[in-house]
mmCIF file of C-alpha atoms in Angstrom:
data_model
loop_
_atom_site.group_PDB
_atom_site.id
_atom_site.type_symbol
_atom_site.label_atom_id
_atom_site.label_comp_id
_atom_site.label_asym_id
_atom_site.label_seq_id
_atom_site.Cartn_x
_atom_site.Cartn_y
_atom_site.Cartn_z
ATOM 1 C CA UNK A 602 -12.440 76.770 35.956
ATOM 2 C CA UNK A 603 -10.675 80.277 36.925
ATOM 3 C CA UNK A 604 -8.072 80.339 34.315
ATOM 4 C CA UNK A 605 -7.953 79.757 30.469
ATOM 5 C CA UNK A 606 -4.479 79.776 28.779
ATOM 6 C CA UNK A 607 -4.759 81.771 25.183
ATOM 7 C CA UNK A 608 -1.222 80.866 23.698
ATOM 8 C CA UNK A 609 1.695 81.541 25.884
ATOM 9 C CA UNK A 610 -0.926 84.516 27.853
ATOM 10 C CA UNK A 611 -2.902 83.104 30.808
ATOM 11 C CA UNK A 612 -5.557 84.417 32.338
ATOM 12 C CA UNK A 613 -6.127 84.454 36.000
ATOM 13 C CA UNK A 614 -9.764 86.216 37.803
ATOM 14 C CA UNK A 615 -8.580 84.315 41.221
ATOM 15 C CA UNK A 616 -6.920 85.881 43.145
ATOM 16 C CA UNK A 617 -5.754 82.837 45.271
ATOM 17 C CA UNK A 618 -4.664 81.296 42.399
ATOM 18 C CA UNK A 619 -3.014 84.134 40.981
ATOM 19 C CA UNK A 620 -1.421 84.547 44.777
ATOM 20 C CA UNK A 621 -0.422 81.115 44.245
ATOM 21 C CA UNK A 622 1.044 81.470 40.655
ATOM 22 C CA UNK A 623 3.218 84.134 42.299
ATOM 23 C CA UNK A 624 4.245 82.343 45.090
ATOM 24 C CA UNK A 625 5.428 79.000 43.098
ATOM 25 C CA UNK A 626 7.555 81.396 40.583
ATOM 26 C CA UNK A 627 9.293 82.833 44.215
ATOM 27 C CA UNK A 628 9.723 79.567 45.818
ATOM 28 C CA UNK A 629 12.066 78.621 42.320
ATOM 29 C CA UNK A 630 13.929 81.935 42.534
ATOM 30 C CA UNK A 631 14.470 81.584 39.018
ATOM 31 C CA UNK A 632 12.990 84.231 37.680
ATOM 32 C CA UNK A 633 11.546 87.126 38.612
ATOM 33 C CA UNK A 634 7.924 89.110 38.693
ATOM 34 C CA UNK A 635 7.749 92.222 36.601
ATOM 35 C CA UNK A 636 3.618 93.906 37.356
ATOM 36 C CA UNK A 637 1.747 96.584 35.457
ATOM 37 C CA UNK A 638 -1.532 97.489 36.866
ATOM 38 C CA UNK A 639 -3.381 98.923 34.776
ATOM 39 C CA UNK A 640 -6.893 99.854 34.498
ATOM 40 C CA UNK A 641 -7.600 98.062 30.725
ATOM 41 C CA UNK A 642 -8.464 100.289 27.424
ATOM 42 C CA UNK A 643 -4.662 99.130 26.337
ATOM 43 C CA UNK A 644 -2.788 101.756 24.155
ATOM 44 C CA UNK A 645 0.637 102.110 23.199
ATOM 45 C CA UNK A 646 1.766 103.548 26.090
ATOM 46 C CA UNK A 647 0.921 100.454 27.962
ATOM 47 C CA UNK A 648 2.289 98.406 25.961
ATOM 48 C CA UNK A 649 6.083 100.119 25.656
ATOM 49 C CA UNK A 650 4.975 100.006 29.489
ATOM 50 C CA UNK A 651 4.450 96.335 29.597
ATOM 51 C CA UNK A 652 7.242 96.233 27.181
ATOM 52 C CA UNK A 653 9.732 97.858 29.418
ATOM 53 C CA UNK A 654 9.348 94.762 31.957
ATOM 54 C CA UNK A 655 10.471 91.889 30.023
ATOM 55 C CA UNK A 656 13.853 91.754 30.277
ATOM 56 C CA UNK A 657 15.767 88.067 30.749
ATOM 57 C CA UNK A 658 14.325 85.654 33.603
ATOM 58 C CA UNK A 659 11.107 87.807 34.495
ATOM 59 C CA UNK A 660 7.426 86.937 34.913
ATOM 60 C CA UNK A 661 5.344 89.282 33.574
ATOM 61 C CA UNK A 662 2.160 89.834 35.233
ATOM 62 C CA UNK A 663 -0.442 92.769 34.074
ATOM 63 C CA UNK A 664 -3.536 93.602 36.127
ATOM 64 C CA UNK A 665 -6.771 94.776 34.229
ATOM 65 C CA UNK A 666 -8.949 96.189 36.917
ATOM 66 C CA UNK A 667 -11.069 99.112 36.885
ATOM 67 C CA UNK A 668 -11.066 100.553 40.332
ATOM 68 C CA UNK A 669 -15.001 102.068 41.435
ATOM 69 C CA UNK A 670 -13.089 103.525 44.413
ATOM 70 C CA UNK A 671 -10.798 106.067 42.543
ATOM 71 C CA UNK A 672 -14.119 107.093 40.101
ATOM 72 C CA UNK A 673 -14.787 110.317 42.004
ATOM 73 C CA UNK A 674 -17.269 111.412 38.968
ATOM 74 C CA UNK A 675 -20.111 107.997 38.195
ATOM 75 C CA UNK A 676 -20.323 108.889 34.989
ATOM 76 C CA UNK A 677 -16.976 108.575 34.724
ATOM 77 C CA UNK A 678 -16.823 105.570 35.926
ATOM 78 C CA UNK A 679 -19.502 104.261 33.806
ATOM 79 C CA UNK A 680 -18.484 105.981 30.639
ATOM 80 C CA UNK A 681 -14.620 104.064 31.190
ATOM 81 C CA UNK A 682 -13.619 102.593 27.694
ATOM 82 C CA UNK A 683 -13.358 98.732 28.041
ATOM 83 C CA UNK A 684 -12.767 95.856 25.150
ATOM 84 C CA UNK A 685 -11.005 92.957 27.487
ATOM 85 C CA UNK A 686 -11.234 90.782 24.327
ATOM 86 C CA UNK A 687 -8.661 93.482 21.915
ATOM 87 C CA UNK A 688 -6.639 93.796 25.180
ATOM 88 C CA UNK A 689 -5.653 89.688 25.581
ATOM 89 C CA UNK A 690 -4.740 90.232 21.386
ATOM 90 C CA UNK A 691 -2.411 92.992 22.636
ATOM 91 C CA UNK A 692 -1.309 91.050 25.784
ATOM 92 C CA UNK A 693 -0.888 88.462 23.426
ATOM 93 C CA UNK A 694 0.922 89.740 20.459
ATOM 94 C CA UNK A 695 3.715 91.051 23.257
ATOM 95 C CA UNK A 696 4.477 87.712 24.967
ATOM 96 C CA UNK A 697 3.496 88.559 28.245
ATOM 97 C CA UNK A 698 3.091 85.792 30.703
ATOM 98 C CA UNK A 699 -0.060 86.561 32.979
ATOM 99 C CA UNK A 700 -3.406 88.713 32.883
ATOM 100 C CA UNK A 701 -5.287 89.121 36.396
ATOM 101 C CA UNK A 702 -8.481 90.616 35.728
ATOM 102 C CA UNK A 703 -10.050 89.794 38.619
ATOM 103 C CA UNK A 704 -13.595 90.778 39.603
ATOM 104 C CA UNK A 705 -15.212 94.000 41.706
ATOM 105 C CA UNK A 706 -16.655 91.629 44.871
ATOM 106 C CA UNK A 707 -13.536 89.386 45.064
ATOM 107 C CA UNK A 708 -11.417 92.561 45.832
ATOM 108 C CA UNK A 709 -13.514 94.401 47.778
ATOM 109 C CA UNK A 710 -15.893 92.045 49.275
ATOM 110 C CA UNK A 711 -18.933 92.854 51.873
ATOM 111 C CA UNK A 712 -17.980 93.963 54.727
ATOM 112 C CA UNK A 713 -14.755 95.998 53.168
ATOM 113 C CA UNK A 714 -13.753 98.188 54.994
ATOM 114 C CA UNK A 715 -10.141 98.899 54.827
ATOM 115 C CA UNK A 716 -8.217 101.792 53.150
ATOM 116 C CA UNK A 717 -4.411 102.736 52.311
ATOM 117 C CA UNK A 718 -3.640 106.514 52.363
ATOM 118 C CA UNK A 719 -0.262 108.643 51.925
ATOM 119 C CA UNK A 720 -1.367 111.600 53.915
ATOM 120 C CA UNK A 721 -0.062 115.063 52.304
ATOM 121 C CA UNK A 722 0.685 114.099 48.747
ATOM 122 C CA UNK A 723 -2.534 113.730 47.725
ATOM 123 C CA UNK A 724 -3.814 117.434 49.383
ATOM 124 C CA UNK A 725 -2.290 119.061 45.551
ATOM 125 C CA UNK A 726 -3.512 118.428 42.346
ATOM 126 C CA UNK A 727 -5.691 115.676 41.584
ATOM 127 C CA UNK A 728 -6.312 114.879 44.442
ATOM 128 C CA UNK A 729 -7.963 118.402 45.247
ATOM 129 C CA UNK A 730 -9.906 118.304 42.581
ATOM 130 C CA UNK A 731 -11.045 114.208 43.398
ATOM 131 C CA UNK A 732 -11.635 113.588 46.673
ATOM 132 C CA UNK A 733 -11.089 110.310 47.563
ATOM 133 C CA UNK A 734 -8.574 109.311 44.065
ATOM 134 C CA UNK A 735 -5.642 108.465 45.619
ATOM 135 C CA UNK A 736 -6.479 106.465 48.459
ATOM 136 C CA UNK A 737 -8.521 104.986 45.883
ATOM 137 C CA UNK A 738 -5.149 104.230 44.347
ATOM 138 C CA UNK A 739 -3.554 103.240 46.918
ATOM 139 C CA UNK A 740 -5.900 100.597 48.291
ATOM 140 C CA UNK A 741 -5.749 99.051 44.505
ATOM 141 C CA UNK A 742 -2.729 99.014 44.378
ATOM 142 C CA UNK A 743 -1.169 97.797 47.820
ATOM 143 C CA UNK A 744 -3.990 94.651 46.604
ATOM 144 C CA UNK A 745 -2.266 94.475 43.164
ATOM 145 C CA UNK A 746 1.267 93.971 44.996
ATOM 146 C CA UNK A 747 -0.370 91.818 47.699
ATOM 147 C CA UNK A 748 -1.601 89.214 45.021
ATOM 148 C CA UNK A 749 0.421 89.481 42.791
ATOM 149 C CA UNK A 750 3.696 89.858 45.066
ATOM 150 C CA UNK A 751 6.054 91.717 42.490
ATOM 151 C CA UNK A 752 10.135 92.334 42.249
ATOM 152 C CA UNK A 753 9.409 95.325 40.288
ATOM 153 C CA UNK A 754 6.073 97.163 39.046
ATOM 154 C CA UNK A 755 5.986 99.716 36.286
ATOM 155 C CA UNK A 756 3.732 103.099 36.364
ATOM 156 C CA UNK A 757 3.871 105.705 33.901
ATOM 157 C CA UNK A 758 5.312 109.238 34.176
ATOM 158 C CA UNK A 759 2.067 110.575 33.077
ATOM 159 C CA UNK A 760 0.247 110.317 36.546
ATOM 160 C CA UNK A 761 3.259 111.693 37.463
ATOM 161 C CA UNK A 762 1.469 112.612 41.378
ATOM 162 C CA UNK A 763 0.027 108.983 41.367
ATOM 163 C CA UNK A 764 4.083 108.080 40.911
ATOM 164 C CA UNK A 765 5.346 110.118 43.801
ATOM 165 C CA UNK A 766 2.897 108.477 46.210
ATOM 166 C CA UNK A 767 2.996 104.806 45.638
ATOM 167 C CA UNK A 768 6.337 105.628 45.703
ATOM 168 C CA UNK A 769 6.102 106.942 49.567
ATOM 169 C CA UNK A 770 3.560 104.391 50.095
ATOM 170 C CA UNK A 771 6.254 101.919 49.205
ATOM 171 C CA UNK A 772 8.634 103.815 50.964
ATOM 172 C CA UNK A 773 6.865 103.993 54.123
ATOM 173 C CA UNK A 774 5.379 100.382 53.966
ATOM 174 C CA UNK A 775 8.898 98.788 53.698
ATOM 175 C CA UNK A 776 8.035 96.929 50.895
ATOM 176 C CA UNK A 777 10.294 94.683 48.646
ATOM 177 C CA UNK A 778 9.222 96.178 45.561
ATOM 178 C CA UNK A 779 11.262 98.442 43.175
ATOM 179 C CA UNK A 780 8.995 101.341 41.462
ATOM 180 C CA UNK A 781 9.775 102.127 37.469
ATOM 181 C CA UNK A 782 8.953 104.780 35.989
ATOM 182 C CA UNK A 783 8.721 104.798 31.736
ATOM 183 C CA UNK A 784 7.663 108.456 30.182
ATOM 184 C CA UNK A 785 5.119 109.725 28.305
ATOM 185 C CA UNK A 786 4.227 107.984 25.267
ATOM 186 C CA UNK A 787 2.793 110.012 22.680
ATOM 187 C CA UNK A 788 0.157 110.548 19.777
ATOM 188 C CA UNK A 789 1.918 111.540 16.405
ATOM 189 C CA UNK A 790 -0.152 115.276 17.114
ATOM 190 C CA UNK A 791 1.837 115.575 20.570
ATOM 191 C CA UNK A 792 -1.275 113.848 22.878
ATOM 192 C CA UNK A 793 -0.076 111.733 25.614
ATOM 193 C CA UNK A 794 -1.760 108.639 24.833
ATOM 194 C CA UNK A 795 -5.089 107.686 27.002
ATOM 195 C CA UNK A 796 -7.258 105.415 27.047
ATOM 196 C CA UNK A 797 -9.954 108.528 27.763
ATOM 197 C CA UNK A 798 -8.586 109.628 24.239
ATOM 198 C CA UNK A 799 -10.479 107.437 22.880
ATOM 199 C CA UNK A 800 -13.832 109.361 24.219
ATOM 200 C CA UNK A 801 -12.602 112.967 21.991
ATOM 201 C CA UNK A 802 -14.924 114.072 19.893
ATOM 202 C CA UNK A 803 -13.644 115.326 16.321
ATOM 203 C CA UNK A 804 -13.065 118.961 17.574
ATOM 204 C CA UNK A 805 -12.067 117.537 20.946
ATOM 205 C CA UNK A 806 -9.270 115.593 18.857
ATOM 206 C CA UNK A 807 -8.146 118.365 16.966
ATOM 207 C CA UNK A 808 -8.207 121.163 20.591
ATOM 208 C CA UNK A 809 -6.477 119.083 22.552
ATOM 209 C CA UNK A 810 -2.648 118.312 21.056
ATOM 210 C CA UNK A 811 -2.441 122.287 21.927
ATOM 211 C CA UNK A 812 -2.699 120.796 25.936
ATOM 212 C CA UNK A 813 1.131 119.441 25.276
ATOM 213 C CA UNK A 814 2.151 122.197 22.836
ATOM 214 C CA UNK A 815 0.978 124.378 25.470
ATOM 215 C CA UNK A 816 3.735 122.706 28.319
ATOM 216 C CA UNK A 817 6.267 123.207 25.333
ATOM 217 C CA UNK A 818 6.532 126.704 25.156
ATOM 218 C CA UNK A 819 5.924 126.915 28.534
ATOM 219 C CA UNK A 820 9.385 124.501 29.456
ATOM 220 C CA UNK A 821 11.379 127.266 25.892
ATOM 221 C CA UNK A 822 9.905 130.290 28.587
ATOM 222 C CA UNK A 823 10.957 129.065 31.449
ATOM 223 C CA UNK A 824 15.085 127.734 29.472
ATOM 224 C CA UNK A 825 14.862 131.382 27.604
ATOM 225 C CA UNK A 826 14.959 133.270 30.870
ATOM 226 C CA UNK A 827 15.208 130.545 34.132
ATOM 227 C CA UNK A 828 14.785 133.313 36.870
ATOM 228 C CA UNK A 829 11.008 133.555 35.311
ATOM 229 C CA UNK A 830 8.111 132.984 38.642
ATOM 230 C CA UNK A 831 6.069 130.568 38.261
ATOM 231 C CA UNK A 832 3.111 133.058 38.050
ATOM 232 C CA UNK A 833 4.200 134.587 34.925
ATOM 233 C CA UNK A 834 4.940 130.646 33.402
ATOM 234 C CA UNK A 835 0.701 129.829 34.601
ATOM 235 C CA UNK A 836 -0.402 133.007 32.842
ATOM 236 C CA UNK A 837 1.398 133.126 29.749
ATOM 237 C CA UNK A 838 0.186 129.187 29.304
ATOM 238 C CA UNK A 839 -3.273 130.340 30.600
ATOM 239 C CA UNK A 840 -2.837 132.579 27.666
ATOM 240 C CA UNK A 841 -2.045 130.129 24.809
ATOM 241 C CA UNK A 842 -4.781 128.076 26.155
ATOM 242 C CA UNK A 843 -7.449 130.416 25.688
ATOM 243 C CA UNK A 844 -6.017 131.380 22.243
ATOM 244 C CA UNK A 845 -6.069 127.595 20.923
ATOM 245 C CA UNK A 846 -10.023 127.063 22.206
ATOM 246 C CA UNK A 847 -9.370 125.222 25.528
ATOM 247 C CA UNK A 848 -12.077 126.954 28.087
ATOM 248 C CA UNK A 849 -11.987 124.751 30.789
ATOM 249 C CA UNK A 850 -8.926 124.339 32.816
ATOM 250 C CA UNK A 851 -8.815 122.549 36.187
ATOM 251 C CA UNK A 852 -5.123 123.462 36.551
ATOM 252 C CA UNK A 853 -1.447 124.078 36.032
ATOM 253 C CA UNK A 854 1.350 124.080 38.294
ATOM 254 C CA UNK A 855 5.067 123.810 38.170
ATOM 255 C CA UNK A 856 6.183 121.320 41.171
ATOM 256 C CA UNK A 857 9.605 119.999 42.860
ATOM 257 C CA UNK A 858 8.447 115.924 42.179
ATOM 258 C CA UNK A 859 10.235 115.047 45.411
ATOM 259 C CA UNK A 860 7.857 116.539 47.931
ATOM 260 C CA UNK A 861 4.641 117.834 45.353
ATOM 261 C CA UNK A 862 6.195 121.529 46.735
ATOM 262 C CA UNK A 863 5.003 124.197 44.905
ATOM 263 C CA UNK A 864 8.203 126.778 43.965
ATOM 264 C CA UNK A 865 8.124 130.355 43.642
ATOM 265 C CA UNK A 866 11.020 130.398 40.701
ATOM 266 C CA UNK A 867 11.002 127.166 38.689
ATOM 267 C CA UNK A 868 14.561 125.195 38.988
ATOM 268 C CA UNK A 869 16.245 122.452 36.052
ATOM 269 C CA UNK A 870 13.787 118.861 37.056
ATOM 270 C CA UNK A 871 11.126 120.262 38.415
ATOM 271 C CA UNK A 872 7.608 119.727 36.407
ATOM 272 C CA UNK A 873 4.695 121.600 35.026
ATOM 273 C CA UNK A 874 1.438 119.744 35.014
ATOM 274 C CA UNK A 875 -2.086 120.694 33.926
ATOM 275 C CA UNK A 876 -5.269 118.791 34.044
ATOM 276 C CA UNK A 877 -7.395 119.873 31.003
ATOM 277 C CA UNK A 878 -11.527 119.479 30.113
ATOM 278 C CA UNK A 879 -11.944 118.912 26.128
ATOM 279 C CA UNK A 880 -15.586 118.862 26.546
ATOM 280 C CA UNK A 881 -16.345 116.388 28.942
ATOM 281 C CA UNK A 882 -13.536 114.405 29.051
ATOM 282 C CA UNK A 883 -10.810 115.082 31.855
ATOM 283 C CA UNK A 884 -6.901 114.788 30.509
ATOM 284 C CA UNK A 885 -3.847 115.226 32.074
ATOM 285 C CA UNK A 886 -0.427 115.866 30.936
ATOM 286 C CA UNK A 887 3.294 116.829 32.297
ATOM 287 C CA UNK A 888 6.323 117.935 31.518
ATOM 288 C CA UNK A 889 9.987 118.709 32.887
ATOM 289 C CA UNK A 890 11.568 121.192 33.003
#
């Protein structure tokens, strides 16, 4: 038996069973399906995303799958936090209908050869620092879409580049799915909520909030002088980070989110994005100008 019911939450691990359930929901045409893909270790950011998806006559499907092909670092994959029992409790408490937790061997069976590649957009920011990452993301997200057959899919804005790439994939492949984004949910300190925050040391937890505080300072600088160059904003932010013991910067960039282009002079609506390593933990964040 590949599914079990815990209160109103039904847990599915079989791809065929999940597809069958989704097909039946679509045939009845009384409810629509919203899917929220995750890798587990659920936090308040995930839960707010799920709550946004929960409307009248909506069936919510949360997926938990730690996707091995999007990790460029095997240690990062091995150390990725996981607590399925705790995740189930959280999903049950907010009334999620289905949890889909497929096995790796079912998602990537022997002989699997296909990847979904969104050109150009992946060759920036995290894509440069993590080769193959976004190919892994788009491949698994398309599989999740094909299994859960959603009308809507929900993603957080913390992974802004991922969001832009998934929207491009949906558009290019004519998928009948509406991709909906949700603003970053933050801890009281301002740190963007992330499953990786669980791995921060005590000292790392003191330093990490300065990632966001630095972005806020950069935005203030732009608001004071809308003719300031991106180069100056980035240089000033690097100085701010250095003063606050942030030493390992993967990147700081300002981008136009529509096409991932790099303006010389930022405009209202552009985003400043950064990826920072606090110890061994890589954290990303962004802020809209």
